Amino acid sequence: MPYAYDDQNIFAKILRGEIPNKTVMETDHTLAFADIQPQTPHHVLVIPKGAYVTADDFALNASDAEITDFWRSFGKICTKLAVSPDQGAGYRIISNAGEDGVQDVPHFHLHILAGRPLGRMLQAG
Ligand code: 5GP
Protein backbone atom coordinates (compact mmCIF):
# COMPACT_ATOMS: atom_id res chain seq x y z
CA MET A 1 0.00 0.00 0.00
CA PRO A 2 1.79 3.15 -1.13
CA TYR A 3 0.18 5.51 1.36
CA ALA A 4 -0.23 3.31 4.44
CA TYR A 5 -0.95 5.69 7.31
CA ASP A 6 0.58 5.18 10.76
CA ASP A 7 -1.93 6.55 13.25
CA GLN A 8 0.75 6.62 15.96
CA ASN A 9 2.63 9.48 14.26
CA ILE A 10 3.07 12.62 16.34
CA PHE A 11 0.63 14.76 14.33
CA ALA A 12 -2.09 12.11 14.65
CA LYS A 13 -1.55 12.34 18.41
CA ILE A 14 -1.80 16.14 18.24
CA LEU A 15 -5.06 15.82 16.28
CA ARG A 16 -6.45 13.44 18.91
CA GLY A 17 -5.51 15.92 21.65
CA GLU A 18 -2.96 13.53 23.20
CA ILE A 19 -0.15 16.05 22.75
CA PRO A 20 -0.59 19.82 23.20
CA ASN A 21 0.07 22.30 20.44
CA LYS A 22 0.15 26.05 19.94
CA THR A 23 -2.76 26.41 17.53
CA VAL A 24 -2.63 29.18 14.95
CA MET A 25 -5.88 28.26 13.16
CA GLU A 26 -8.38 25.42 13.21
CA THR A 27 -11.26 24.58 10.87
CA ASP A 28 -13.39 21.48 10.27
CA HIS A 29 -10.71 19.94 8.05
CA THR A 30 -7.45 21.72 8.86
CA LEU A 31 -5.19 22.48 11.83
CA ALA A 32 -2.27 24.90 11.85
CA PHE A 33 0.15 25.11 14.76
CA ALA A 34 3.59 26.37 15.67
CA ASP A 35 6.53 24.06 14.92
CA ILE A 36 8.13 22.88 18.15
CA GLN A 37 11.61 23.64 16.78
CA PRO A 38 11.13 26.81 14.74
CA GLN A 39 13.68 27.39 12.00
CA THR A 40 12.49 30.96 11.38
CA PRO A 41 10.64 33.65 13.43
CA HIS A 42 7.40 32.34 11.93
CA HIS A 43 7.36 28.55 11.48
CA VAL A 44 3.84 27.19 11.19
CA LEU A 45 2.79 23.68 10.23
CA VAL A 46 -0.48 23.28 8.35
CA ILE A 47 -2.02 19.81 8.34
CA PRO A 48 -5.26 18.28 7.13
CA LYS A 49 -7.24 16.51 9.85
CA GLY A 50 -7.66 13.53 7.53
CA ALA A 51 -5.15 10.68 7.42
CA TYR A 52 -2.88 11.58 4.48
CA VAL A 53 0.81 10.73 4.39
CA THR A 54 2.21 13.10 1.77
CA ALA A 55 1.25 16.05 -0.41
CA ASP A 56 0.57 13.77 -3.37
CA ASP A 57 -1.55 11.42 -1.23
CA PHE A 58 -3.59 14.44 -0.14
CA ALA A 59 -3.86 15.82 -3.68
CA LEU A 60 -4.99 12.47 -5.10
CA ASN A 61 -7.20 11.16 -2.33
CA ALA A 62 -8.64 14.02 -0.24
CA SER A 63 -12.15 15.30 -0.91
CA ASP A 64 -12.71 18.60 -2.70
CA ALA A 65 -13.97 20.03 0.61
CA GLU A 66 -10.77 19.04 2.43
CA ILE A 67 -8.53 20.40 -0.33
CA THR A 68 -10.41 23.69 -0.56
CA ASP A 69 -10.43 24.10 3.20
CA PHE A 70 -6.71 23.35 3.45
CA TRP A 71 -5.65 25.93 0.87
CA ARG A 72 -8.08 28.60 2.04
CA SER A 73 -6.76 28.09 5.56
CA PHE A 74 -3.21 28.42 4.28
CA GLY A 75 -4.09 31.73 2.65
CA LYS A 76 -5.77 33.00 5.81
CA ILE A 77 -2.75 32.03 7.91
CA CYS A 78 -0.46 34.00 5.59
CA THR A 79 -2.76 36.99 6.08
CA LYS A 80 -2.85 36.43 9.84
CA LEU A 81 0.95 36.28 10.01
CA ALA A 82 1.18 39.28 7.65
CA VAL A 83 3.78 37.49 5.55
CA SER A 84 2.16 37.69 2.12
CA PRO A 85 4.21 39.94 -0.17
CA ASP A 86 1.01 42.00 -0.31
CA GLN A 87 1.53 42.88 3.34
CA GLY A 88 4.98 41.73 4.37
CA ALA A 89 8.29 40.34 3.24
CA GLY A 90 7.17 36.97 1.94
CA TYR A 91 7.58 33.36 3.00
CA ARG A 92 8.49 29.89 1.80
CA ILE A 93 6.35 26.77 1.92
CA ILE A 94 7.93 23.33 2.05
CA SER A 95 6.40 19.89 2.17
CA ASN A 96 8.89 17.08 2.65
CA ALA A 97 7.87 13.64 1.40
CA GLY A 98 9.45 10.25 1.83
CA GLU A 99 13.08 9.26 2.09
CA ASP A 100 14.70 11.67 -0.38
CA GLY A 101 12.46 14.47 0.90
CA VAL A 102 13.62 13.69 4.46
CA GLN A 103 10.10 13.57 5.89
CA ASP A 104 10.22 12.94 9.63
CA VAL A 105 6.50 12.92 10.42
CA PRO A 106 4.40 10.76 8.06
CA HIS A 107 1.29 12.95 8.12
CA PHE A 108 1.09 15.47 5.28
CA HIS A 109 2.13 18.93 6.43
CA LEU A 110 3.09 22.21 4.93
CA HIS A 111 5.84 24.22 6.60
CA ILE A 112 5.29 27.98 6.38
CA LEU A 113 8.65 29.65 6.99
CA ALA A 114 8.88 33.41 7.28
CA GLY A 115 10.24 36.34 9.23
CA ARG A 116 13.80 36.50 7.91
CA PRO A 117 15.57 36.21 4.55
CA LEU A 118 15.53 32.51 3.64
CA GLY A 119 18.40 32.28 1.19
CA ARG A 120 18.41 30.11 -1.89
CA MET A 121 15.91 27.28 -2.07
CA LEU A 122 18.20 24.25 -1.80
CA GLN A 123 21.64 23.60 -0.37
CA ALA A 124 23.98 21.06 -1.91
CA GLY A 125 23.98 17.60 -0.35
P1 5GP B 1 9.29 17.00 8.47
O1 5GP B 1 10.76 16.71 8.62
O2 5GP B 1 8.46 15.76 8.62
O3 5GP B 1 8.97 17.77 7.23
O4 5GP B 1 8.93 18.01 9.64
C1 5GP B 1 8.40 17.63 10.87
C2 5GP B 1 8.33 18.87 11.73
O5 5GP B 1 7.55 18.57 12.86
C3 5GP B 1 9.69 19.36 12.26
O6 5GP B 1 9.91 20.70 11.85
C4 5GP B 1 9.56 19.24 13.78
O7 5GP B 1 10.19 20.30 14.48
C5 5GP B 1 8.05 19.25 13.98
N1 5GP B 1 7.60 18.52 15.15
C6 5GP B 1 7.98 17.28 15.54
N2 5GP B 1 7.35 16.92 16.66
C7 5GP B 1 6.53 17.95 16.99
C8 5GP B 1 5.62 18.16 18.06
O8 5GP B 1 5.42 17.33 18.95
N3 5GP B 1 4.96 19.35 18.07
C9 5GP B 1 5.15 20.30 17.11
N4 5GP B 1 4.45 21.43 17.22
N5 5GP B 1 6.00 20.13 16.08
C10 5GP B 1 6.70 18.96 16.03
PDB file of C-alpha atoms and ligand atoms in Angstrom:
ATOM      1  CA  MET A   1       0.000   0.000   0.000  1.00  0.00           C
ATOM      2  CA  PRO A   2       1.793   3.153  -1.134  1.00  0.00           C
ATOM      3  CA  TYR A   3       0.179   5.508   1.356  1.00  0.00           C
ATOM      4  CA  ALA A   4      -0.234   3.311   4.442  1.00  0.00           C
ATOM      5  CA  TYR A   5      -0.949   5.693   7.308  1.00  0.00           C
ATOM      6  CA  ASP A   6       0.579   5.184  10.758  1.00  0.00           C
ATOM      7  CA  ASP A   7      -1.930   6.555  13.255  1.00  0.00           C
ATOM      8  CA  GLN A   8       0.747   6.619  15.957  1.00  0.00           C
ATOM      9  CA  ASN A   9       2.629   9.475  14.262  1.00  0.00           C
ATOM     10  CA  ILE A  10       3.073  12.622  16.340  1.00  0.00           C
ATOM     11  CA  PHE A  11       0.633  14.756  14.327  1.00  0.00           C
ATOM     12  CA  ALA A  12      -2.090  12.106  14.647  1.00  0.00           C
ATOM     13  CA  LYS A  13      -1.546  12.339  18.412  1.00  0.00           C
ATOM     14  CA  ILE A  14      -1.803  16.140  18.242  1.00  0.00           C
ATOM     15  CA  LEU A  15      -5.062  15.819  16.284  1.00  0.00           C
ATOM     16  CA  ARG A  16      -6.448  13.436  18.913  1.00  0.00           C
ATOM     17  CA  GLY A  17      -5.512  15.916  21.646  1.00  0.00           C
ATOM     18  CA  GLU A  18      -2.964  13.532  23.196  1.00  0.00           C
ATOM     19  CA  ILE A  19      -0.148  16.051  22.754  1.00  0.00           C
ATOM     20  CA  PRO A  20      -0.589  19.815  23.200  1.00  0.00           C
ATOM     21  CA  ASN A  21       0.072  22.297  20.436  1.00  0.00           C
ATOM     22  CA  LYS A  22       0.147  26.047  19.942  1.00  0.00           C
ATOM     23  CA  THR A  23      -2.764  26.407  17.528  1.00  0.00           C
ATOM     24  CA  VAL A  24      -2.635  29.185  14.947  1.00  0.00           C
ATOM     25  CA  MET A  25      -5.885  28.263  13.165  1.00  0.00           C
ATOM     26  CA  GLU A  26      -8.384  25.421  13.211  1.00  0.00           C
ATOM     27  CA  THR A  27     -11.257  24.579  10.869  1.00  0.00           C
ATOM     28  CA  ASP A  28     -13.386  21.481  10.275  1.00  0.00           C
ATOM     29  CA  HIS A  29     -10.707  19.936   8.054  1.00  0.00           C
ATOM     30  CA  THR A  30      -7.447  21.721   8.857  1.00  0.00           C
ATOM     31  CA  LEU A  31      -5.186  22.477  11.826  1.00  0.00           C
ATOM     32  CA  ALA A  32      -2.275  24.904  11.854  1.00  0.00           C
ATOM     33  CA  PHE A  33       0.148  25.108  14.762  1.00  0.00           C
ATOM     34  CA  ALA A  34       3.594  26.373  15.668  1.00  0.00           C
ATOM     35  CA  ASP A  35       6.529  24.060  14.916  1.00  0.00           C
ATOM     36  CA  ILE A  36       8.127  22.881  18.153  1.00  0.00           C
ATOM     37  CA  GLN A  37      11.613  23.637  16.779  1.00  0.00           C
ATOM     38  CA  PRO A  38      11.126  26.806  14.742  1.00  0.00           C
ATOM     39  CA  GLN A  39      13.676  27.393  12.002  1.00  0.00           C
ATOM     40  CA  THR A  40      12.489  30.957  11.382  1.00  0.00           C
ATOM     41  CA  PRO A  41      10.644  33.646  13.429  1.00  0.00           C
ATOM     42  CA  HIS A  42       7.403  32.338  11.929  1.00  0.00           C
ATOM     43  CA  HIS A  43       7.362  28.552  11.479  1.00  0.00           C
ATOM     44  CA  VAL A  44       3.841  27.194  11.190  1.00  0.00           C
ATOM     45  CA  LEU A  45       2.791  23.676  10.231  1.00  0.00           C
ATOM     46  CA  VAL A  46      -0.478  23.285   8.346  1.00  0.00           C
ATOM     47  CA  ILE A  47      -2.025  19.806   8.336  1.00  0.00           C
ATOM     48  CA  PRO A  48      -5.256  18.276   7.130  1.00  0.00           C
ATOM     49  CA  LYS A  49      -7.242  16.506   9.850  1.00  0.00           C
ATOM     50  CA  GLY A  50      -7.658  13.530   7.529  1.00  0.00           C
ATOM     51  CA  ALA A  51      -5.155  10.679   7.421  1.00  0.00           C
ATOM     52  CA  TYR A  52      -2.883  11.575   4.485  1.00  0.00           C
ATOM     53  CA  VAL A  53       0.809  10.730   4.391  1.00  0.00           C
ATOM     54  CA  THR A  54       2.211  13.096   1.770  1.00  0.00           C
ATOM     55  CA  ALA A  55       1.252  16.051  -0.414  1.00  0.00           C
ATOM     56  CA  ASP A  56       0.570  13.767  -3.368  1.00  0.00           C
ATOM     57  CA  ASP A  57      -1.551  11.422  -1.229  1.00  0.00           C
ATOM     58  CA  PHE A  58      -3.593  14.440  -0.138  1.00  0.00           C
ATOM     59  CA  ALA A  59      -3.858  15.815  -3.682  1.00  0.00           C
ATOM     60  CA  LEU A  60      -4.989  12.472  -5.100  1.00  0.00           C
ATOM     61  CA  ASN A  61      -7.205  11.163  -2.329  1.00  0.00           C
ATOM     62  CA  ALA A  62      -8.642  14.016  -0.243  1.00  0.00           C
ATOM     63  CA  SER A  63     -12.149  15.304  -0.909  1.00  0.00           C
ATOM     64  CA  ASP A  64     -12.710  18.597  -2.700  1.00  0.00           C
ATOM     65  CA  ALA A  65     -13.972  20.032   0.606  1.00  0.00           C
ATOM     66  CA  GLU A  66     -10.767  19.045   2.426  1.00  0.00           C
ATOM     67  CA  ILE A  67      -8.530  20.400  -0.333  1.00  0.00           C
ATOM     68  CA  THR A  68     -10.408  23.685  -0.561  1.00  0.00           C
ATOM     69  CA  ASP A  69     -10.431  24.105   3.201  1.00  0.00           C
ATOM     70  CA  PHE A  70      -6.706  23.348   3.451  1.00  0.00           C
ATOM     71  CA  TRP A  71      -5.645  25.929   0.867  1.00  0.00           C
ATOM     72  CA  ARG A  72      -8.079  28.603   2.035  1.00  0.00           C
ATOM     73  CA  SER A  73      -6.759  28.090   5.563  1.00  0.00           C
ATOM     74  CA  PHE A  74      -3.207  28.421   4.276  1.00  0.00           C
ATOM     75  CA  GLY A  75      -4.091  31.734   2.646  1.00  0.00           C
ATOM     76  CA  LYS A  76      -5.769  32.999   5.806  1.00  0.00           C
ATOM     77  CA  ILE A  77      -2.747  32.026   7.911  1.00  0.00           C
ATOM     78  CA  CYS A  78      -0.460  34.004   5.592  1.00  0.00           C
ATOM     79  CA  THR A  79      -2.759  36.988   6.077  1.00  0.00           C
ATOM     80  CA  LYS A  80      -2.849  36.434   9.842  1.00  0.00           C
ATOM     81  CA  LEU A  81       0.947  36.281  10.012  1.00  0.00           C
ATOM     82  CA  ALA A  82       1.177  39.280   7.645  1.00  0.00           C
ATOM     83  CA  VAL A  83       3.779  37.495   5.551  1.00  0.00           C
ATOM     84  CA  SER A  84       2.160  37.694   2.124  1.00  0.00           C
ATOM     85  CA  PRO A  85       4.212  39.943  -0.171  1.00  0.00           C
ATOM     86  CA  ASP A  86       1.013  41.998  -0.306  1.00  0.00           C
ATOM     87  CA  GLN A  87       1.527  42.881   3.338  1.00  0.00           C
ATOM     88  CA  GLY A  88       4.978  41.731   4.374  1.00  0.00           C
ATOM     89  CA  ALA A  89       8.290  40.345   3.243  1.00  0.00           C
ATOM     90  CA  GLY A  90       7.167  36.966   1.941  1.00  0.00           C
ATOM     91  CA  TYR A  91       7.582  33.359   3.003  1.00  0.00           C
ATOM     92  CA  ARG A  92       8.492  29.892   1.802  1.00  0.00           C
ATOM     93  CA  ILE A  93       6.350  26.774   1.916  1.00  0.00           C
ATOM     94  CA  ILE A  94       7.929  23.334   2.053  1.00  0.00           C
ATOM     95  CA  SER A  95       6.403  19.886   2.169  1.00  0.00           C
ATOM     96  CA  ASN A  96       8.886  17.077   2.648  1.00  0.00           C
ATOM     97  CA  ALA A  97       7.865  13.640   1.398  1.00  0.00           C
ATOM     98  CA  GLY A  98       9.454  10.249   1.832  1.00  0.00           C
ATOM     99  CA  GLU A  99      13.075   9.260   2.085  1.00  0.00           C
ATOM    100  CA  ASP A 100      14.695  11.673  -0.379  1.00  0.00           C
ATOM    101  CA  GLY A 101      12.461  14.474   0.897  1.00  0.00           C
ATOM    102  CA  VAL A 102      13.619  13.687   4.461  1.00  0.00           C
ATOM    103  CA  GLN A 103      10.105  13.573   5.885  1.00  0.00           C
ATOM    104  CA  ASP A 104      10.217  12.936   9.627  1.00  0.00           C
ATOM    105  CA  VAL A 105       6.496  12.920  10.422  1.00  0.00           C
ATOM    106  CA  PRO A 106       4.405  10.761   8.056  1.00  0.00           C
ATOM    107  CA  HIS A 107       1.294  12.948   8.116  1.00  0.00           C
ATOM    108  CA  PHE A 108       1.093  15.470   5.276  1.00  0.00           C
ATOM    109  CA  HIS A 109       2.126  18.927   6.432  1.00  0.00           C
ATOM    110  CA  LEU A 110       3.094  22.214   4.926  1.00  0.00           C
ATOM    111  CA  HIS A 111       5.837  24.216   6.604  1.00  0.00           C
ATOM    112  CA  ILE A 112       5.286  27.980   6.383  1.00  0.00           C
ATOM    113  CA  LEU A 113       8.645  29.646   6.988  1.00  0.00           C
ATOM    114  CA  ALA A 114       8.877  33.410   7.280  1.00  0.00           C
ATOM    115  CA  GLY A 115      10.241  36.335   9.235  1.00  0.00           C
ATOM    116  CA  ARG A 116      13.797  36.504   7.908  1.00  0.00           C
ATOM    117  CA  PRO A 117      15.573  36.208   4.549  1.00  0.00           C
ATOM    118  CA  LEU A 118      15.529  32.510   3.642  1.00  0.00           C
ATOM    119  CA  GLY A 119      18.397  32.276   1.188  1.00  0.00           C
ATOM    120  CA  ARG A 120      18.405  30.106  -1.892  1.00  0.00           C
ATOM    121  CA  MET A 121      15.911  27.275  -2.073  1.00  0.00           C
ATOM    122  CA  LEU A 122      18.204  24.254  -1.795  1.00  0.00           C
ATOM    123  CA  GLN A 123      21.644  23.598  -0.375  1.00  0.00           C
ATOM    124  CA  ALA A 124      23.979  21.058  -1.909  1.00  0.00           C
ATOM    125  CA  GLY A 125      23.977  17.595  -0.348  1.00  0.00           C
TER     126      GLY A 125
HETATM  127  P1  5GP B   1       9.290  17.001   8.466  1.00  0.00           P
HETATM  128  O1  5GP B   1      10.755  16.705   8.625  1.00  0.00           O
HETATM  129  O2  5GP B   1       8.459  15.763   8.624  1.00  0.00           O
HETATM  130  O3  5GP B   1       8.966  17.774   7.234  1.00  0.00           O
HETATM  131  O4  5GP B   1       8.929  18.015   9.638  1.00  0.00           O
HETATM  132  C1  5GP B   1       8.400  17.628  10.870  1.00  0.00           C
HETATM  133  C2  5GP B   1       8.329  18.874  11.734  1.00  0.00           C
HETATM  134  O5  5GP B   1       7.545  18.568  12.862  1.00  0.00           O
HETATM  135  C3  5GP B   1       9.692  19.357  12.262  1.00  0.00           C
HETATM  136  O6  5GP B   1       9.907  20.702  11.848  1.00  0.00           O
HETATM  137  C4  5GP B   1       9.556  19.242  13.782  1.00  0.00           C
HETATM  138  O7  5GP B   1      10.188  20.297  14.483  1.00  0.00           O
HETATM  139  C5  5GP B   1       8.052  19.249  13.977  1.00  0.00           C
HETATM  140  N1  5GP B   1       7.597  18.523  15.151  1.00  0.00           N
HETATM  141  C6  5GP B   1       7.980  17.278  15.537  1.00  0.00           C
HETATM  142  N2  5GP B   1       7.352  16.922  16.660  1.00  0.00           N
HETATM  143  C7  5GP B   1       6.533  17.953  16.991  1.00  0.00           C
HETATM  144  C8  5GP B   1       5.622  18.165  18.063  1.00  0.00           C
HETATM  145  O8  5GP B   1       5.418  17.333  18.946  1.00  0.00           O
HETATM  146  N3  5GP B   1       4.963  19.349  18.072  1.00  0.00           N
HETATM  147  C9  5GP B   1       5.146  20.295  17.113  1.00  0.00           C
HETATM  148  N4  5GP B   1       4.451  21.430  17.223  1.00  0.00           N
HETATM  149  N5  5GP B   1       6.004  20.128  16.084  1.00  0.00           N
HETATM  150  C10 5GP B   1       6.699  18.962  16.026  1.00  0.00           C
END
